[in-house]
Coordinates of C-alpha atoms and ligand atoms in Angstrom, one line a residue:
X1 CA 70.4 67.4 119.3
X2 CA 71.5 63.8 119.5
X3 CA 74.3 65.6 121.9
X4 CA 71.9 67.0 124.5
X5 CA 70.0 64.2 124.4
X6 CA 72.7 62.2 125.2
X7 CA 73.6 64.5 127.9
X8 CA 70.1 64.5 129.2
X9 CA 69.7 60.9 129.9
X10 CA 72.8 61.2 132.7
X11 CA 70.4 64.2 134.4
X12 CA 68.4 60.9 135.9
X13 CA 71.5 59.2 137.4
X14 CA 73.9 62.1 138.4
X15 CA 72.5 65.4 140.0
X16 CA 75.3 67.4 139.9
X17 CA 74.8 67.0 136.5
X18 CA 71.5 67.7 136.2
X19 CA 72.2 71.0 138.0
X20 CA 74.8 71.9 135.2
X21 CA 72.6 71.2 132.4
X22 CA 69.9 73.2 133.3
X23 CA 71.9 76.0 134.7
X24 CA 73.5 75.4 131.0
X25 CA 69.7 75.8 129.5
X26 CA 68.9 78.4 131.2
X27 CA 72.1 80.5 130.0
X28 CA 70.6 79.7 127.0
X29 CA 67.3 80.6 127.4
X30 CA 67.9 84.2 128.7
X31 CA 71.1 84.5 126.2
X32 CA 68.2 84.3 123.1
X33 CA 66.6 87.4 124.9
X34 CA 70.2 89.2 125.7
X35 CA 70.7 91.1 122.6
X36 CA 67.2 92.1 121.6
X37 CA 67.1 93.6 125.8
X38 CA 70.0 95.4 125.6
X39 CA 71.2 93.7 128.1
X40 CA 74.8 93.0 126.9
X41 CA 77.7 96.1 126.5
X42 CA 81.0 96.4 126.1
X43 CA 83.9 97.4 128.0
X44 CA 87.5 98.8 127.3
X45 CA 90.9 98.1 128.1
X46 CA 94.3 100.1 127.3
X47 CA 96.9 99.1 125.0
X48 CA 99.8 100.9 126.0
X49 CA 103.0 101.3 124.2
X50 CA 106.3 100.1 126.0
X51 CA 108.5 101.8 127.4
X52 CA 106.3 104.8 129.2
X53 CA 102.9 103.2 129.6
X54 CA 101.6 105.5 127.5
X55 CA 97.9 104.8 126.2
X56 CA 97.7 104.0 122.4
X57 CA 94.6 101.6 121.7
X58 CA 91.7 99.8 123.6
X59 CA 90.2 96.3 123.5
X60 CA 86.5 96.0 123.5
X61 CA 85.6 93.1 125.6
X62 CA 81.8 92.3 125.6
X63 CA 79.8 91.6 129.0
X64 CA 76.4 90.7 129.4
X65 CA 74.3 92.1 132.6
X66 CA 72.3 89.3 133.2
X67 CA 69.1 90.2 135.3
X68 CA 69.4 87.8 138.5
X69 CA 73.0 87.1 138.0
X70 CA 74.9 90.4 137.8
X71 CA 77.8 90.9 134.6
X72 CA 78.8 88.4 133.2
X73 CA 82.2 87.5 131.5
X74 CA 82.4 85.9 128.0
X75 CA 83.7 83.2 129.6
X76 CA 80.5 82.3 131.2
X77 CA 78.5 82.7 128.0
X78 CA 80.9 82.7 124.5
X79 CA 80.8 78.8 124.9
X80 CA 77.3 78.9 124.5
X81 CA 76.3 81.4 122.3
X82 CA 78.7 79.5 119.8
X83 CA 76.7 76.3 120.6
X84 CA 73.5 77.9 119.8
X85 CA 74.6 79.9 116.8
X86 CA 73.8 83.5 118.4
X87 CA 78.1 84.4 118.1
X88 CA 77.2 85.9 115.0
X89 CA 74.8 88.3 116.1
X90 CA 76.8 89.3 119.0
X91 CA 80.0 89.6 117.0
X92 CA 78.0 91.9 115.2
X93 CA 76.3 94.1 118.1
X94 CA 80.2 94.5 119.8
X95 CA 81.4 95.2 116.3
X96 CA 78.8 97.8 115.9
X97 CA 78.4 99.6 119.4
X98 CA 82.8 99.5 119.5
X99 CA 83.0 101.6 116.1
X100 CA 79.7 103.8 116.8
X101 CA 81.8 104.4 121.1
X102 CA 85.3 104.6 119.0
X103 CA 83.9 107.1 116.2
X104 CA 82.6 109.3 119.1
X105 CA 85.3 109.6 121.4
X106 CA 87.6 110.8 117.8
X107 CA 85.2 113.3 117.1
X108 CA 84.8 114.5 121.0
X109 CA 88.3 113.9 122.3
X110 CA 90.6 114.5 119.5
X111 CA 93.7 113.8 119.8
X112 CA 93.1 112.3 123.5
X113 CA 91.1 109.4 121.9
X114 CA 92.5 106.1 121.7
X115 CA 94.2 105.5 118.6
X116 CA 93.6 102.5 117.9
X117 CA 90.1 100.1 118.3
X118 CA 90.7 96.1 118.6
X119 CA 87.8 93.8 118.2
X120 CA 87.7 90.3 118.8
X121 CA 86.5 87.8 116.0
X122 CA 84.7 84.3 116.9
X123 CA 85.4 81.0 114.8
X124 CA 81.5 81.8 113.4
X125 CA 82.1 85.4 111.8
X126 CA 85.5 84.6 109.9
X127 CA 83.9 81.8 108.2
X128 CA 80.9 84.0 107.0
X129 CA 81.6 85.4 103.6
X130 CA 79.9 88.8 104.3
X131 CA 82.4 89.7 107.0
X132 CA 84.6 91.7 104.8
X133 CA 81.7 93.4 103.7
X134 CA 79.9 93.9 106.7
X135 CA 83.6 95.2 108.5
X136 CA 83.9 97.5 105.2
X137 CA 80.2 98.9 106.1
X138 CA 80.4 99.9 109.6
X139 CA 83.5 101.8 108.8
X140 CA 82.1 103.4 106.0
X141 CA 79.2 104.6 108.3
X142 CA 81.1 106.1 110.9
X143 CA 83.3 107.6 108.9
X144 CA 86.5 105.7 110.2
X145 CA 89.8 104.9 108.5
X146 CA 90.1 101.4 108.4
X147 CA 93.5 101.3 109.4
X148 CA 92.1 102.4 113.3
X149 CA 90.3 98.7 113.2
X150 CA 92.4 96.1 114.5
X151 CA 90.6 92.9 114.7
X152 CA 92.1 89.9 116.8
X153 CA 92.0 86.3 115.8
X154 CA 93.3 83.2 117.2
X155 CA 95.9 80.9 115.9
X156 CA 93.6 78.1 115.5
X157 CA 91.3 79.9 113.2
X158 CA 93.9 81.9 111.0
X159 CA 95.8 78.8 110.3
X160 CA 94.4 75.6 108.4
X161 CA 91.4 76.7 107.1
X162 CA 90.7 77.7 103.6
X163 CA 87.6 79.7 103.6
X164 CA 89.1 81.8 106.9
X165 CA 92.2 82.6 104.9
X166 CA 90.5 84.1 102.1
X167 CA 88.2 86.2 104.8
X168 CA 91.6 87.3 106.5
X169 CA 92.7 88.5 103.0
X170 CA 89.6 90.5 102.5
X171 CA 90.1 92.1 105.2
X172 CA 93.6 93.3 104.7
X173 CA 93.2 94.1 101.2
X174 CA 89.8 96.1 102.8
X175 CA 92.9 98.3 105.4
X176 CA 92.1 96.9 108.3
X177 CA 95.2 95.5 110.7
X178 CA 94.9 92.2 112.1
X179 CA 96.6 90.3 115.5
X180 CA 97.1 86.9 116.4
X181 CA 95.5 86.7 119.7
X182 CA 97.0 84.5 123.3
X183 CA 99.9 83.3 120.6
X184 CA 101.8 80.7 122.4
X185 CA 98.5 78.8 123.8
X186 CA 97.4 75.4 121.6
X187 CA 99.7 74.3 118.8
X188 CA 101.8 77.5 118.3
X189 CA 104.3 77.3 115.7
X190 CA 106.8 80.4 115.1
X191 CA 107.8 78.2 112.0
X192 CA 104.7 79.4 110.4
X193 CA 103.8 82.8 111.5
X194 CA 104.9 84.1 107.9
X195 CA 102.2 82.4 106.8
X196 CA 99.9 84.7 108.2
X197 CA 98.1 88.1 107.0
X198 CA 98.9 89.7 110.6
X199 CA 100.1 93.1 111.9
X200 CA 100.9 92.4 115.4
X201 CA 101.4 89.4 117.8
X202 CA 99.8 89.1 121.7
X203 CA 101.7 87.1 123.2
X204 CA 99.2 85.0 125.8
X205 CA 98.7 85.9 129.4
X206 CA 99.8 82.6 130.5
X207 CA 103.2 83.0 129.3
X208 CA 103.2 86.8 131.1
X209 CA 102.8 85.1 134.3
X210 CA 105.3 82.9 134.5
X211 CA 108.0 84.9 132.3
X212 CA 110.4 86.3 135.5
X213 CA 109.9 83.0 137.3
X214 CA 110.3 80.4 134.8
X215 CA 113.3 80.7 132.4
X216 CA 111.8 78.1 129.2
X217 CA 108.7 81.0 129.4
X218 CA 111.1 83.7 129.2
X219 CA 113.0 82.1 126.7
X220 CA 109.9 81.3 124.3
X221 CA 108.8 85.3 125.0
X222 CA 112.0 86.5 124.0
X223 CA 111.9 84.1 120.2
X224 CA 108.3 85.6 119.7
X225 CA 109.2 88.9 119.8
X226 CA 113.1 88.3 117.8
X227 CA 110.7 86.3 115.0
X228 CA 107.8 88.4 114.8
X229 CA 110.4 91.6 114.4
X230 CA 111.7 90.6 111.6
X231 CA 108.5 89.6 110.1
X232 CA 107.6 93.6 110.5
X233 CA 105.3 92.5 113.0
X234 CA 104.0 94.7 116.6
X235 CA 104.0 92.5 119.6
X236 CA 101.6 93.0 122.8
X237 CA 102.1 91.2 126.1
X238 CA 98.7 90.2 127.3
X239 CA 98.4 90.2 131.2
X240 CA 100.5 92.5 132.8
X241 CA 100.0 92.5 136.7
X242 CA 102.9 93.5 137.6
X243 CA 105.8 96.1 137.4
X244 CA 108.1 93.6 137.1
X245 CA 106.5 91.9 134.6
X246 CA 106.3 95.3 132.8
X247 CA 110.0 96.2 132.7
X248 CA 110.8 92.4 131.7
X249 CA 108.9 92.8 128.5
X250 CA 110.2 96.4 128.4
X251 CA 113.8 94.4 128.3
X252 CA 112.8 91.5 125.6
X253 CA 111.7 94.8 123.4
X254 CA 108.0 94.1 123.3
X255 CA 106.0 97.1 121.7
X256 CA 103.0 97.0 123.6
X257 CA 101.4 95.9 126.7
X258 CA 97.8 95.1 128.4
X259 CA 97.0 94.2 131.6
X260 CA 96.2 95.0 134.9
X261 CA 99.1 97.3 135.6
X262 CA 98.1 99.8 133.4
X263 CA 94.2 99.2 133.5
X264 CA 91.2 97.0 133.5
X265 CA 88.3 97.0 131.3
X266 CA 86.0 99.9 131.8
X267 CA 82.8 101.0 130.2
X268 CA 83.3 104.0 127.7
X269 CA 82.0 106.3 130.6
X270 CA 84.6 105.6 132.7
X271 CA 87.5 104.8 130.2
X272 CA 86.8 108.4 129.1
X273 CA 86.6 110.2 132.6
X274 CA 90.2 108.0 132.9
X275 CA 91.6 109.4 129.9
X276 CA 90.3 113.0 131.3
X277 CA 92.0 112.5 134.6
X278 CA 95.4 111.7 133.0
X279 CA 95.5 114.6 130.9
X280 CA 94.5 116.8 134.3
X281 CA 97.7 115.1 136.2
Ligands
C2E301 P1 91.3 87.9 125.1 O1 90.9 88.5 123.8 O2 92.6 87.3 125.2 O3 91.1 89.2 126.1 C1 91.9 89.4 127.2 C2 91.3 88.8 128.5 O4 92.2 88.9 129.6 C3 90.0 89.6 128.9 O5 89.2 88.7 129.6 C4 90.6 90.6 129.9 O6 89.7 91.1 130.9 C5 91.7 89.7 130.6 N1 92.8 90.4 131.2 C6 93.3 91.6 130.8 N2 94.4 91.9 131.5 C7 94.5 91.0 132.5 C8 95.3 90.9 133.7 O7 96.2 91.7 133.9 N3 95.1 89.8 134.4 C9 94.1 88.9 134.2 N4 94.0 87.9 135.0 N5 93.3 89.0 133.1 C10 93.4 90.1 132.3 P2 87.6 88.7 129.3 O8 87.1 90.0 129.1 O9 87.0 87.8 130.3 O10 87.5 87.9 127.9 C11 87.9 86.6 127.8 C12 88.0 86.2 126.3 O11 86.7 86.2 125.7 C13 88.8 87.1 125.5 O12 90.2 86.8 125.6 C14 88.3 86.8 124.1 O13 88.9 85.6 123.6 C15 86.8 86.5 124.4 N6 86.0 87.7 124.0 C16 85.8 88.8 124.7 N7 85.0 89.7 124.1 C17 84.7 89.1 122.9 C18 83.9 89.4 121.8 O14 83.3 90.5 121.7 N8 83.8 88.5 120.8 C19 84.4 87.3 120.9 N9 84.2 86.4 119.8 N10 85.2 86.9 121.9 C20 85.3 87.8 122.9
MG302 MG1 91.6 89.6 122.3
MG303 MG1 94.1 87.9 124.0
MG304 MG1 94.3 85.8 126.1

């Protein structure tokens, strides 16, 4: 509180600012009535494995269909629902609606259906204690293997802190697989990757981008993947735009890839008519 009010004294000297804060409110405002409207969903992009392109797993990805200003991406409202304490609840509602979309397209599509289901996890649910159990649960209810749950977490949160630790642990000894989400963004260290309870490593977008034009990305690329193959770890390249990009991390041996190239995020309608189409051609 002492925060805002702090910020709200500058709304009398600086318009611009003014105009951020109260756009910032009003994200607020209408983000409290979000979930209980229905108003936010979630969409789906393809894993694929490398070489081939061929589709293994899909990312939810929540968005939020604001009423006067079209969908929104997390980008535009994450930051703020963790300020205001709602990330739990919307962990939860992706978590839920993901599993409930990913249990249905098994028991429709068979053995067209995505393999594999990542979820993303905010700072707020892996320091709950009741995670594991509340993973544990909506598996249990739609009658999914836990192994088909891959939740992603970032480097910041796995390392460090205690009470996140033991939460990652839970969920491992629970069956679930975990990443390590945009590795090579903040203080990455490939020094200490062992020291983490994960399956598979994404290698961030940013490095993607730059990999064929500049050789010190390339270079930290190819020691992610070398490392995290002998820890007996998957690696994903987030971001791929490009063909060229694709048969570069086809080269450097990465297992999987997401991006552009092979897809963007669709809702579970369309995702599925996708999936229908490929098995057609
Ligand atoms: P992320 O987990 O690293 O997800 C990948 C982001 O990269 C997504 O952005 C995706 O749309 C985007 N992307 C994928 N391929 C490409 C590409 O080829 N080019 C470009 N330019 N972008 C690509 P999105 O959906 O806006 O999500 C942004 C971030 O918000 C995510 O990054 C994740 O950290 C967070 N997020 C998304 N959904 C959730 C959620 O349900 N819970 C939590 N806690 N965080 C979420
Ligand atoms: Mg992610
Ligand atoms: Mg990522
Ligand atoms: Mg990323």
């Amino acid at each position: 509180e002492a925060k805002r009010a702090g910020r709200d004294c500058c709304m009398v000297f600086d318009p611009a600012m003014h105009e951020r804060v109260s756009q910032q409110l009003q994200i607020e405002n209408d983000l409290r009535r979000a979930l209980p409207e229905g108003e936010l969903f979630v969409v789906y992009q393809p894993i694929v494995a490398l070489p081939g392109g061929r589709a293994t797993g899909v990312e939810a990805l929540v968005r939020w269909r604001h009423p006067t200003r079209g969908v929104l991406t997390p980008g535009g409202f994450i930051g703020v629902a963790e300020e205001v304490g709602l990330i739990d609840a919307i962990g939860e509602h992706v978590l839920r609606e993901s599993c409930a979309c990913f249990a249905d397209w098994r028991a429709r599509l068979g053995s067209r259906a995505p393999r594999q289901l990542n979820v993303n996890l905010s700072r707020a649910q892996l320091r709950s204690p009741a995670l594991p159990e509340l993973v544990g649960a909506i598996l249990a209810e739609h009658g999914l293997p836990p192994q088909v749950l891959q939740l992603e977490v970032t480097e910041s949160l796995a390392a460090q802190d205690e009470v996140v630790q033991a939460t990652l642990r839970q969920l491992k000894q629970l069956g679930v697989r975990l990443a390590l989400d945009d590795f090579g963004t903040g203080y990455s260290s490939l020094a200490c990757l062992h020291l983490l309870p994960v399956d598979t490593v994404k290698i961030d977008r940013s490095f993607i981008a730059h990999a064929e034009t500049i050789e010190y990305h390339r270079v930290l690329i190819e020691a992610t993947i070398r490392v995290a193959q002998s820890l007996d770890m998957a690696t994903v390249a987030e971001g791929i735009e490009t063909a060229g990009q694709a048969a570069l991390m086809t080269r450097l041996r990465c297992d999987y890839g997401q991006g552009w190239l092979y897809g963007r995020p669709l809702e579970a309608a369309a995702l599925e008519r996708r999936i229908a189409e490929t098995h057609a051609a």
